[in-house]
mmCIF file with all atom_site columns, C-alpha atoms in Angstrom:
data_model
loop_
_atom_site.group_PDB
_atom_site.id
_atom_site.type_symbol
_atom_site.label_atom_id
_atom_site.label_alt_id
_atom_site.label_comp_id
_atom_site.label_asym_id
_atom_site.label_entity_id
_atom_site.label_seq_id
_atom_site.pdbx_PDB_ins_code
_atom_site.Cartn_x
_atom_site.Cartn_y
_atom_site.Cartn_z
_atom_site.occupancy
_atom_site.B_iso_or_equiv
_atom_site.pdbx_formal_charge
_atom_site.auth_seq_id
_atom_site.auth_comp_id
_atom_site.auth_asym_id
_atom_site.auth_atom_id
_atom_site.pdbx_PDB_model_num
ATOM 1   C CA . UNK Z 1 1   ? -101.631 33.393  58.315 1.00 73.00 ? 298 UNK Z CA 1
ATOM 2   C CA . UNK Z 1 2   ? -104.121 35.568  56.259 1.00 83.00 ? 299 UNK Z CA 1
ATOM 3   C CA . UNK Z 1 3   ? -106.520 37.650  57.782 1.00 91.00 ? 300 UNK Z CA 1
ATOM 4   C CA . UNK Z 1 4   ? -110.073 38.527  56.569 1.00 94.00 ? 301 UNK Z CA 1
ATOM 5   C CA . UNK Z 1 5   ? -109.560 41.451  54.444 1.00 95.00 ? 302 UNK Z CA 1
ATOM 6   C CA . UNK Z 1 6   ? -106.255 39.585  53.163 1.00 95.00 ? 303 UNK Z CA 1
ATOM 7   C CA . UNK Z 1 7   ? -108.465 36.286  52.249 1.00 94.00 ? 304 UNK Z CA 1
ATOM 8   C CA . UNK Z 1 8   ? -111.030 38.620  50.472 1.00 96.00 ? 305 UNK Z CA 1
ATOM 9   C CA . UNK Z 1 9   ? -108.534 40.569  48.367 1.00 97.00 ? 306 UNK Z CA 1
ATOM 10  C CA . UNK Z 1 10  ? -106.783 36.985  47.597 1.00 96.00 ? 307 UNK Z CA 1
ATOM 11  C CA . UNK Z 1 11  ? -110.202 35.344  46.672 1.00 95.00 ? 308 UNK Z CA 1
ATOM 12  C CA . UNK Z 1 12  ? -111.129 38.382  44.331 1.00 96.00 ? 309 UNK Z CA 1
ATOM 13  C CA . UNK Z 1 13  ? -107.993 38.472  42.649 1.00 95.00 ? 310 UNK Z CA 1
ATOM 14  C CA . UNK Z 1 14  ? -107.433 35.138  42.010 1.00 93.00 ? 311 UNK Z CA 1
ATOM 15  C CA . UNK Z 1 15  ? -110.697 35.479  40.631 1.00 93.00 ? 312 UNK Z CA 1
ATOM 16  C CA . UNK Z 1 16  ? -110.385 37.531  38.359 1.00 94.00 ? 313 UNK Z CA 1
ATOM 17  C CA . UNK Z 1 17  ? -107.217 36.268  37.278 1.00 90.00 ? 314 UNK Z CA 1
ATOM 18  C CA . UNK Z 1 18  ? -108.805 32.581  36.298 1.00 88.00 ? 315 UNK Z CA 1
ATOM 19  C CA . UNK Z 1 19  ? -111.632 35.062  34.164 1.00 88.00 ? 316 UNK Z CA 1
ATOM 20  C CA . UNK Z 1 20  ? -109.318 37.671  32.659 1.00 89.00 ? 317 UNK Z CA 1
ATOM 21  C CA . UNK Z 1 21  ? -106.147 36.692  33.312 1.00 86.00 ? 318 UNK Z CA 1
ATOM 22  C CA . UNK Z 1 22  ? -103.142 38.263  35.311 1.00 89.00 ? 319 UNK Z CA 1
ATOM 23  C CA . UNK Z 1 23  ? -102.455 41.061  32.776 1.00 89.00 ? 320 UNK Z CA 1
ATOM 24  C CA . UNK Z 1 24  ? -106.433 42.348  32.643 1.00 91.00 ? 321 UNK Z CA 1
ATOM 25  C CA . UNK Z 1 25  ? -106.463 42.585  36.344 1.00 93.00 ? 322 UNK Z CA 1
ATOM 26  C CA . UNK Z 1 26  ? -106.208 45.447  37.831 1.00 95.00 ? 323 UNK Z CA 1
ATOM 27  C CA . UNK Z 1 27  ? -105.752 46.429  41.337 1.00 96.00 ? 324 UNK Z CA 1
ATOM 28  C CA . UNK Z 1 28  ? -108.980 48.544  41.406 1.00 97.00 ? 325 UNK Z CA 1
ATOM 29  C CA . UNK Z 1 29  ? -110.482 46.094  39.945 1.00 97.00 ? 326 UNK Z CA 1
ATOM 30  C CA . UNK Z 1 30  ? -109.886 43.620  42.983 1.00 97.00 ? 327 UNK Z CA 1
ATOM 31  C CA . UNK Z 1 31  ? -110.620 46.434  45.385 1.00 97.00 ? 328 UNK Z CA 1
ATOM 32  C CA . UNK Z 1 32  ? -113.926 46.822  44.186 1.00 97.00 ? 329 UNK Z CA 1
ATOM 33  C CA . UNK Z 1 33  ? -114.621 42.512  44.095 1.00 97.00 ? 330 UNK Z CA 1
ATOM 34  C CA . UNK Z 1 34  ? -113.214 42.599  47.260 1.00 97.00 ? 331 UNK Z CA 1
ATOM 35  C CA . UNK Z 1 35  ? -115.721 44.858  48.516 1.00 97.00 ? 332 UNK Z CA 1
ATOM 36  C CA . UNK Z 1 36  ? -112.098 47.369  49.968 1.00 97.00 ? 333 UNK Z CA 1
ATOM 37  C CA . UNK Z 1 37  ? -110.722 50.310  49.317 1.00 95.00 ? 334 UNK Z CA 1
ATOM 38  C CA . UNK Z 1 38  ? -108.213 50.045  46.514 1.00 95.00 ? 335 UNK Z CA 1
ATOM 39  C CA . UNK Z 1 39  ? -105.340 51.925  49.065 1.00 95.00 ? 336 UNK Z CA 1
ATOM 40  C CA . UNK Z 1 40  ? -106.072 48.357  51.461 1.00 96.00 ? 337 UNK Z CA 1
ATOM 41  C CA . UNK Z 1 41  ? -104.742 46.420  49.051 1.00 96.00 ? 338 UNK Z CA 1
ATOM 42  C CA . UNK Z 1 42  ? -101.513 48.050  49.369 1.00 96.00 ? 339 UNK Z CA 1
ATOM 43  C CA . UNK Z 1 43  ? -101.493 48.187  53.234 1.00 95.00 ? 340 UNK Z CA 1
ATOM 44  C CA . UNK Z 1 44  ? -102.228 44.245  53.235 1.00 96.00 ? 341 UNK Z CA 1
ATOM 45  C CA . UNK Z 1 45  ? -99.879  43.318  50.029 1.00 95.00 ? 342 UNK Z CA 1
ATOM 46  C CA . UNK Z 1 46  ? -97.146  45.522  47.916 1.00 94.00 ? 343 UNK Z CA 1
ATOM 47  C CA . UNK Z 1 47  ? -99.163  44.622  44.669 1.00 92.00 ? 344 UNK Z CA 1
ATOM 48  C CA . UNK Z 1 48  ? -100.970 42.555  42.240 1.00 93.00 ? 345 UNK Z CA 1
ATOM 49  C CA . UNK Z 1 49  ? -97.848  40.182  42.260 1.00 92.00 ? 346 UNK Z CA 1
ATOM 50  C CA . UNK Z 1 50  ? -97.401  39.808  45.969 1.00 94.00 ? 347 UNK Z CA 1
ATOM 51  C CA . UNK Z 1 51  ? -101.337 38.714  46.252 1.00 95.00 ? 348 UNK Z CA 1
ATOM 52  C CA . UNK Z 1 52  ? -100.978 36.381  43.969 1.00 91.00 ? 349 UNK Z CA 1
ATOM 53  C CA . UNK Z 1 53  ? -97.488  34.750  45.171 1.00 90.00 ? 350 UNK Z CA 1
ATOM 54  C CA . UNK Z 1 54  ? -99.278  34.870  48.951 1.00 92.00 ? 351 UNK Z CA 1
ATOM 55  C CA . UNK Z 1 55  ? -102.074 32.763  47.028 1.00 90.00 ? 352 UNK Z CA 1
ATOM 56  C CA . UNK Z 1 56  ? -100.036 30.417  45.776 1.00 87.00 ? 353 UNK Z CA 1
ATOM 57  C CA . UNK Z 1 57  ? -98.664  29.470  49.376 1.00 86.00 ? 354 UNK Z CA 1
ATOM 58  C CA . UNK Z 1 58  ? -102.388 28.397  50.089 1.00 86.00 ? 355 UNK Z CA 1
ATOM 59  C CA . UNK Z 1 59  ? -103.991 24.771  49.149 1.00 82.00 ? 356 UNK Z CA 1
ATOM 60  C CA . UNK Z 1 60  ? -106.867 26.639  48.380 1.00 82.00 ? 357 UNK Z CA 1
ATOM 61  C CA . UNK Z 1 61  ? -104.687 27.685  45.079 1.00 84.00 ? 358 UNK Z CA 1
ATOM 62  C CA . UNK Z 1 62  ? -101.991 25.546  45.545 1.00 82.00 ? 359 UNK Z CA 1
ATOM 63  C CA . UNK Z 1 63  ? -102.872 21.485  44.213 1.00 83.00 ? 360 UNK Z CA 1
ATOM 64  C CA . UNK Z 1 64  ? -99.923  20.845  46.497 1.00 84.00 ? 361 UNK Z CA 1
ATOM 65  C CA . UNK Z 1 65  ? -99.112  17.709  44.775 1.00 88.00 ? 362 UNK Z CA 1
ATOM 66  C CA . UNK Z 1 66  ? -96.463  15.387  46.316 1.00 91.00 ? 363 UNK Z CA 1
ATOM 67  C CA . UNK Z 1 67  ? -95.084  11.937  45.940 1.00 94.00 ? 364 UNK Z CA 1
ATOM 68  C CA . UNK Z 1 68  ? -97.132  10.515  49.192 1.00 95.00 ? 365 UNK Z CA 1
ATOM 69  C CA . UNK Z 1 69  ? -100.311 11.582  47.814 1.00 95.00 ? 366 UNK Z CA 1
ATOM 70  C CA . UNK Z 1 70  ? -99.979  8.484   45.608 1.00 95.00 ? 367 UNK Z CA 1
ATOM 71  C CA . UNK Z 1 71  ? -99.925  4.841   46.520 1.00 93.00 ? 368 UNK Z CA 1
ATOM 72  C CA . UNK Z 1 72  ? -100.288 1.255   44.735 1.00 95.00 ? 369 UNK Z CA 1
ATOM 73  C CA . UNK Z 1 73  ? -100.958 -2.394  45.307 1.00 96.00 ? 370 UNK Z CA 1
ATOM 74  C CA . UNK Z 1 74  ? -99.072  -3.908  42.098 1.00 95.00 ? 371 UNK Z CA 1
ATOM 75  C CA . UNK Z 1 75  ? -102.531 -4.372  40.296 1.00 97.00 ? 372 UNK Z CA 1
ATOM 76  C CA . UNK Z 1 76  ? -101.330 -2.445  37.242 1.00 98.00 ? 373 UNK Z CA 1
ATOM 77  C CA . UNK Z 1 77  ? -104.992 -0.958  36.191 1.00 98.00 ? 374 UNK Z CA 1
ATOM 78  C CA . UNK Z 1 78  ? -106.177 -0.555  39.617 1.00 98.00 ? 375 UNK Z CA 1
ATOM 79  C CA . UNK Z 1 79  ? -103.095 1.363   40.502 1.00 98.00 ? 376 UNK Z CA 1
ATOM 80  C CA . UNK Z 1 80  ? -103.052 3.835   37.746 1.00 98.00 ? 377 UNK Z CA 1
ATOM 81  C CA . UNK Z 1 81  ? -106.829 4.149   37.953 1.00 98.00 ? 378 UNK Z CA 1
ATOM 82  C CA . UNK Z 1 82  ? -105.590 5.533   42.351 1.00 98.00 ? 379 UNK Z CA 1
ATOM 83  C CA . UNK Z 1 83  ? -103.061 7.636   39.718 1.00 98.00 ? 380 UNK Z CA 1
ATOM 84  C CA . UNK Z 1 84  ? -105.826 9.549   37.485 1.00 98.00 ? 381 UNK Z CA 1
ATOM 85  C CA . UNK Z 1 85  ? -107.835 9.812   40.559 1.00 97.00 ? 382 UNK Z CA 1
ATOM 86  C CA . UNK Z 1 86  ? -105.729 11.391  42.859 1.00 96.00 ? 383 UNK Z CA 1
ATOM 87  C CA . UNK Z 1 87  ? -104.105 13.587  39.998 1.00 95.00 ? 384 UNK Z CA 1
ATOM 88  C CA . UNK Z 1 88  ? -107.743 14.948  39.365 1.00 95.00 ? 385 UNK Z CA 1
ATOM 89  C CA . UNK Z 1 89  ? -109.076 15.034  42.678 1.00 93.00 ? 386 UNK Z CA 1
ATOM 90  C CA . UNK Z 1 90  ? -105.494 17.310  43.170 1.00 91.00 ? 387 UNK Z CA 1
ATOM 91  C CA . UNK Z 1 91  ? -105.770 19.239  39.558 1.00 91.00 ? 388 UNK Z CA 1
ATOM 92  C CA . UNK Z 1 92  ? -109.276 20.437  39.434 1.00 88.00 ? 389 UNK Z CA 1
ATOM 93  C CA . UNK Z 1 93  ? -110.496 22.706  36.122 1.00 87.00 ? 390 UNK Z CA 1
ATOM 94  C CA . UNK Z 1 94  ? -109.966 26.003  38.835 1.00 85.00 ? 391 UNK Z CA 1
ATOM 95  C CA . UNK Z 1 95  ? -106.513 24.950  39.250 1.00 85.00 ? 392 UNK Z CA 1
ATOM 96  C CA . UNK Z 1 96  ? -105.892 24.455  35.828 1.00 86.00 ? 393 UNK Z CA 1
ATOM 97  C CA . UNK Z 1 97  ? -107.657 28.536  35.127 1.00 84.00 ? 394 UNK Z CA 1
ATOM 98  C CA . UNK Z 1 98  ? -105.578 29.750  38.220 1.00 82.00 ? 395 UNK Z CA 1
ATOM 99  C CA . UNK Z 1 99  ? -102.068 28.321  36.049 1.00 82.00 ? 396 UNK Z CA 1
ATOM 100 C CA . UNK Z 1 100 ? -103.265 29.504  32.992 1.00 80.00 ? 397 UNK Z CA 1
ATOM 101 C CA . UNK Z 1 101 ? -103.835 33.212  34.189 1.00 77.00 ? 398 UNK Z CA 1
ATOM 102 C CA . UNK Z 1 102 ? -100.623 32.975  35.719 1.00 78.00 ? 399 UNK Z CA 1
ATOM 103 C CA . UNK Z 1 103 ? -98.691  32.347  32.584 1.00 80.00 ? 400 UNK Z CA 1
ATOM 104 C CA . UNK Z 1 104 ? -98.095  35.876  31.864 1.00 82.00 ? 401 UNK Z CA 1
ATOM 105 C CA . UNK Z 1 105 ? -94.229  37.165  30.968 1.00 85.00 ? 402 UNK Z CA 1
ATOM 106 C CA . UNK Z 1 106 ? -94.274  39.379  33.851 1.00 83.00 ? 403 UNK Z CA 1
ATOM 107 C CA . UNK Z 1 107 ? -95.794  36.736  36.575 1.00 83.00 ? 404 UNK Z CA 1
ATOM 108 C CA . UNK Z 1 108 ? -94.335  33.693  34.966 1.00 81.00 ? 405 UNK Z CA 1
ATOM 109 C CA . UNK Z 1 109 ? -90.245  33.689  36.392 1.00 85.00 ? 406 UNK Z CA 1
ATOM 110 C CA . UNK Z 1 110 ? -91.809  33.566  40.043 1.00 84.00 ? 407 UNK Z CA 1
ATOM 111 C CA . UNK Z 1 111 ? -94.509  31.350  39.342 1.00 83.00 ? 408 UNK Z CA 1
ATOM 112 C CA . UNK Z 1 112 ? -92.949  28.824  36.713 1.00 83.00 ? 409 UNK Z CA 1
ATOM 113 C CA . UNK Z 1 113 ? -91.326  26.465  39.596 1.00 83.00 ? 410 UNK Z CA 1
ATOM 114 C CA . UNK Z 1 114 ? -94.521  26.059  41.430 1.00 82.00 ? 411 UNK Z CA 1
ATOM 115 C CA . UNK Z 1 115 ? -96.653  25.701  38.596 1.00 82.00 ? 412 UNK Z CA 1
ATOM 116 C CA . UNK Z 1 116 ? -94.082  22.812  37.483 1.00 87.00 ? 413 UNK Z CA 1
ATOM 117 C CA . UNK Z 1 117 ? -94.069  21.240  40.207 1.00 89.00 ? 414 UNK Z CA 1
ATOM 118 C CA . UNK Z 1 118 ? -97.703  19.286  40.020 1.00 90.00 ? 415 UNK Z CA 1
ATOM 119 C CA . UNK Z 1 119 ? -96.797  18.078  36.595 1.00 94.00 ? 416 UNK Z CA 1
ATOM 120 C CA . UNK Z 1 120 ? -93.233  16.813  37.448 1.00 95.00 ? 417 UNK Z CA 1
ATOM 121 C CA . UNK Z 1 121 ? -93.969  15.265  40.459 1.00 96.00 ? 418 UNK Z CA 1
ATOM 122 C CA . UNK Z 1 122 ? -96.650  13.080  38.716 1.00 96.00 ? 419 UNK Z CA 1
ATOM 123 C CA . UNK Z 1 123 ? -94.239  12.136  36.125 1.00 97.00 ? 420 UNK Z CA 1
ATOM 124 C CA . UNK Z 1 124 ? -91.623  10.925  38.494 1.00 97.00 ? 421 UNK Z CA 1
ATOM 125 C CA . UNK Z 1 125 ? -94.665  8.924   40.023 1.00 97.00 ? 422 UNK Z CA 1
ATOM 126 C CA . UNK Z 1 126 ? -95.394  7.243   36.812 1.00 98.00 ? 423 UNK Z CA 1
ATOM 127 C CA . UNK Z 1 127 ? -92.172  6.528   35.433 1.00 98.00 ? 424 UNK Z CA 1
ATOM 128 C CA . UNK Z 1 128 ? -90.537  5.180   39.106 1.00 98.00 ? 425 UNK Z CA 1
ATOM 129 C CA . UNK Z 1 129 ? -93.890  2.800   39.021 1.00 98.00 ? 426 UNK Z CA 1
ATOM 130 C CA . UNK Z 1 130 ? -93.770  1.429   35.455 1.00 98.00 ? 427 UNK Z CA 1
ATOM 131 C CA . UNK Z 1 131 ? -90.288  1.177   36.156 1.00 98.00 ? 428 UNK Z CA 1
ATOM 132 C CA . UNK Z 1 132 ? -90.844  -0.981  38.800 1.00 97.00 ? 429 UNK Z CA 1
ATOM 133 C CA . UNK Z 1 133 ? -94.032  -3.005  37.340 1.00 97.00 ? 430 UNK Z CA 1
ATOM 134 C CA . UNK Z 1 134 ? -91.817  -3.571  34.142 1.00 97.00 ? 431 UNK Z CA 1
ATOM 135 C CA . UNK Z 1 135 ? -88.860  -5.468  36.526 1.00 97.00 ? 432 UNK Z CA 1
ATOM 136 C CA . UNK Z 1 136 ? -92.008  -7.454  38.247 1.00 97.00 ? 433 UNK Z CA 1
ATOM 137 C CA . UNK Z 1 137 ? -92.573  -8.694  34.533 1.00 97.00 ? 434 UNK Z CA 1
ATOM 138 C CA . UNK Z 1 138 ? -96.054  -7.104  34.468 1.00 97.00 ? 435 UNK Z CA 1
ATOM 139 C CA . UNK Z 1 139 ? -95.782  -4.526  31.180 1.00 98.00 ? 436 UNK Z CA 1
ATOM 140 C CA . UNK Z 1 140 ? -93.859  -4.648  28.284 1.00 96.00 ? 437 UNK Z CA 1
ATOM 141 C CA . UNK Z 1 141 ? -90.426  -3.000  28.072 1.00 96.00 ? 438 UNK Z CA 1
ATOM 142 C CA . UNK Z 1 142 ? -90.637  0.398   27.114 1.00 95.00 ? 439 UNK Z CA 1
ATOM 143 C CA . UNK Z 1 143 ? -89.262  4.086   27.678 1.00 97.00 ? 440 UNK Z CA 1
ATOM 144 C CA . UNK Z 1 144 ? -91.125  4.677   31.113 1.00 98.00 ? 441 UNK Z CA 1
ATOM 145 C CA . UNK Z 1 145 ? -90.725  8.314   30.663 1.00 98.00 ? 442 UNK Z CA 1
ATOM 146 C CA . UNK Z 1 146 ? -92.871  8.586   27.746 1.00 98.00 ? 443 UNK Z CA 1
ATOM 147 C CA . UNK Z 1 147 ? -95.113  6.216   28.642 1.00 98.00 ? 444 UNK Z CA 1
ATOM 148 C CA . UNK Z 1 148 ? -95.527  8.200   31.794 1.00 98.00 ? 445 UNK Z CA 1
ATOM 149 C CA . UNK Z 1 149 ? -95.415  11.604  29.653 1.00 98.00 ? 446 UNK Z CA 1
ATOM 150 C CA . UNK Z 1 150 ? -98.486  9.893   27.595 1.00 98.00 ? 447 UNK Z CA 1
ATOM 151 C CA . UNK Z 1 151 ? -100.615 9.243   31.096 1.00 98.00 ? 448 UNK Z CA 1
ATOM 152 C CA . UNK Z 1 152 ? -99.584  12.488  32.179 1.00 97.00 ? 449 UNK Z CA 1
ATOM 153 C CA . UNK Z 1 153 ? -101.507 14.340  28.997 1.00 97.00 ? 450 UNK Z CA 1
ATOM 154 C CA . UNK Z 1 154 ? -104.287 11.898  28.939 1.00 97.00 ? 451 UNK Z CA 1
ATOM 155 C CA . UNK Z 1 155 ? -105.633 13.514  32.384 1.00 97.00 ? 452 UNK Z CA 1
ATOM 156 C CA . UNK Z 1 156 ? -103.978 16.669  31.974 1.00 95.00 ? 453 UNK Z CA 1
ATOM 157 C CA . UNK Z 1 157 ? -105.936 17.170  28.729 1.00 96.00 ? 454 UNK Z CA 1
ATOM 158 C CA . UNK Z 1 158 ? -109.258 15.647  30.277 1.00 97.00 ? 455 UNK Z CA 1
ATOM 159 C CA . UNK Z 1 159 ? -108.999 18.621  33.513 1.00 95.00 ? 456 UNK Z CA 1
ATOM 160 C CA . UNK Z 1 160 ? -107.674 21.507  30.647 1.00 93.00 ? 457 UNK Z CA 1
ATOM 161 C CA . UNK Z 1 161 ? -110.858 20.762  28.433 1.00 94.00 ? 458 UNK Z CA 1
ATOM 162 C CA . UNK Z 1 162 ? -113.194 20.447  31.624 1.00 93.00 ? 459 UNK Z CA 1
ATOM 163 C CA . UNK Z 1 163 ? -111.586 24.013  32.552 1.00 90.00 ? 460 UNK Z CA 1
ATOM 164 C CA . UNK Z 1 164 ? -111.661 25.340  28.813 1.00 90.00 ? 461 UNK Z CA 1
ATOM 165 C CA . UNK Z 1 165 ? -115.162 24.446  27.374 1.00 93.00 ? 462 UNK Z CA 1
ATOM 166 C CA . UNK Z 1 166 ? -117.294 22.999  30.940 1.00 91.00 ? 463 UNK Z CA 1
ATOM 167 C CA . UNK Z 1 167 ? -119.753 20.229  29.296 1.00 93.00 ? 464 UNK Z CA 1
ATOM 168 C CA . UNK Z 1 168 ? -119.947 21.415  26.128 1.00 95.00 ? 465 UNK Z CA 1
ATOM 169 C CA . UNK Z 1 169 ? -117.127 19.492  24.122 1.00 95.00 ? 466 UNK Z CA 1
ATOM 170 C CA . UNK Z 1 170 ? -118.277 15.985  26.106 1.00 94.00 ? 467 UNK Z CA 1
ATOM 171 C CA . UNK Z 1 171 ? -120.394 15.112  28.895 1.00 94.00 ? 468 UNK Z CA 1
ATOM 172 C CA . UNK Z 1 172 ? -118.584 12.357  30.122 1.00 96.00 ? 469 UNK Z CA 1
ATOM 173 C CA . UNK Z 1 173 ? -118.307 12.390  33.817 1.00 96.00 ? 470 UNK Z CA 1
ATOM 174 C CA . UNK Z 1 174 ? -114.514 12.187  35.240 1.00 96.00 ? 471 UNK Z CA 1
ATOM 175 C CA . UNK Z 1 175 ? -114.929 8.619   36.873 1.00 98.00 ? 472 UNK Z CA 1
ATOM 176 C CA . UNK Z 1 176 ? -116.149 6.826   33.427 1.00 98.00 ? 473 UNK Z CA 1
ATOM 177 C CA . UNK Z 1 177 ? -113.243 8.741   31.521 1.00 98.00 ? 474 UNK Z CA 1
ATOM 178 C CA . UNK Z 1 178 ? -110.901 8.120   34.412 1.00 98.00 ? 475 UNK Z CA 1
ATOM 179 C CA . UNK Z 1 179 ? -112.070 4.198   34.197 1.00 98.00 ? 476 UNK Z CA 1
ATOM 180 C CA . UNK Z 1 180 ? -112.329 3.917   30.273 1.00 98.00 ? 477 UNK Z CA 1
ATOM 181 C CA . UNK Z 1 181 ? -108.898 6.002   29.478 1.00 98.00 ? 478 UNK Z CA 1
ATOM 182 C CA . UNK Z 1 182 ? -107.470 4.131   32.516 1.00 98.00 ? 479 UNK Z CA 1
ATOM 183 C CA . UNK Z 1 183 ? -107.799 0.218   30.936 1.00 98.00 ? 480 UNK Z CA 1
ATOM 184 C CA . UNK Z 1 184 ? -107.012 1.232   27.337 1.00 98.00 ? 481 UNK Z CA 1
ATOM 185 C CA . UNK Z 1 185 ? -103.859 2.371   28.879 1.00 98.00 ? 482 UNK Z CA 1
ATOM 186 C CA . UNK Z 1 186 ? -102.977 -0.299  30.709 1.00 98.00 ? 483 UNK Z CA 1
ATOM 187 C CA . UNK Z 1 187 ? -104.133 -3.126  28.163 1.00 97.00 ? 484 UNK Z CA 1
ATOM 188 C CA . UNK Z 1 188 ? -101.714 -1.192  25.636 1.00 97.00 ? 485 UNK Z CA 1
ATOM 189 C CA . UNK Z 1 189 ? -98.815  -1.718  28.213 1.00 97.00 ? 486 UNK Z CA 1
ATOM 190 C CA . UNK Z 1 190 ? -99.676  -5.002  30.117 1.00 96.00 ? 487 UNK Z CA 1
ATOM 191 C CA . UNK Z 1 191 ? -97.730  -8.393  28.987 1.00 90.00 ? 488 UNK Z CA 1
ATOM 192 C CA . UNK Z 1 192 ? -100.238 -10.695 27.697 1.00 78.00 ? 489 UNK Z CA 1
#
């Protein structure tokens, strides 16, 4: 359990991680967003690294993705339409800044496994349910794991542009891509 000055200091650097990065952010720099003396930093955490590995034990910074998060009726496009929108409510454009800033060489050994986590535990998801929909006869046979590897990017991409370029590149809203991207899909892999 954090405590006040430790939430502040792990707010401000996480931060200023998703706007410069991990490698542009320096300890006196989060002092000073914190509002603390840079010497509190070091009393609450051993460094830069240690905030941000305490961070990434919160849900705050943490999409904490698992394989109960995501459940399905049979319907083939209403079920993957329950998959893009629990993936996005779960992978928001800050979570997607947060795992970019963290992808630094001397950051990335101790963050890789959690940041691969969200991503693999979707794709297990997929695959186990087209798996499953293509032995009830309801899409085509196919190699799940791409197919599941193609879903996977299609709202992967959608939350990394949202967290790249805002509204500029498109203004579609999440629901009508979720919906439209969502029944091309599944028309592409549903038996006629």
């Amino acid at each position: 359990m954090q405590d006040e000055t430790q939430e502040k200091i792990i707010s401000s650097a996480m931060s200023l991680i998703m706007e410069r990065g991990y490698s542009s952010t320096t300890t006196k720099d989060i002092a000073k967003k914190a509002g603390v003396n840079e010497c509190t930093i070091f009393r609450k955490f051993k460094g830069k690294k240690e905030i941000v590995l305490s961070a990434m034990e919160l849900p705050e910074w943490n999409p904490c993705l698992s394989e109960e998060d995501f459940s399905y009726g049979g319907d083939v496009l209403s079920d993957l339409i329950s998959f893009s929108r629990t993936y996005m409510r779960k992978v928001t454009p800050r979570m997607v800044k947060v795992s970019v800033g963290l992808r630094t060489p001397e950051l990335y050994p101790h963050t890789a496994e959690s940041i691969l986590k969200v991503p693999a535990v979707f794709k297990k998801v997929l695959t186990e349910y087209l798996e499953k929909m293509a032995g009830e006869g309801k899409i085509k046979e196919s190699d799940y794991e791409s197919l599941a590897m193609m879903f996977l990017s299609m709202n992967f991409g959608f939350v990394f542009l949202q967290a790249s370029f805002g509204t500029n590149l498109t203004e579609i809203e999440k629901e009508k891509y979720i919906c439209s991207s969502v029944r091309v899909f599944a028309d592409g892999i549903r038996k006629s």
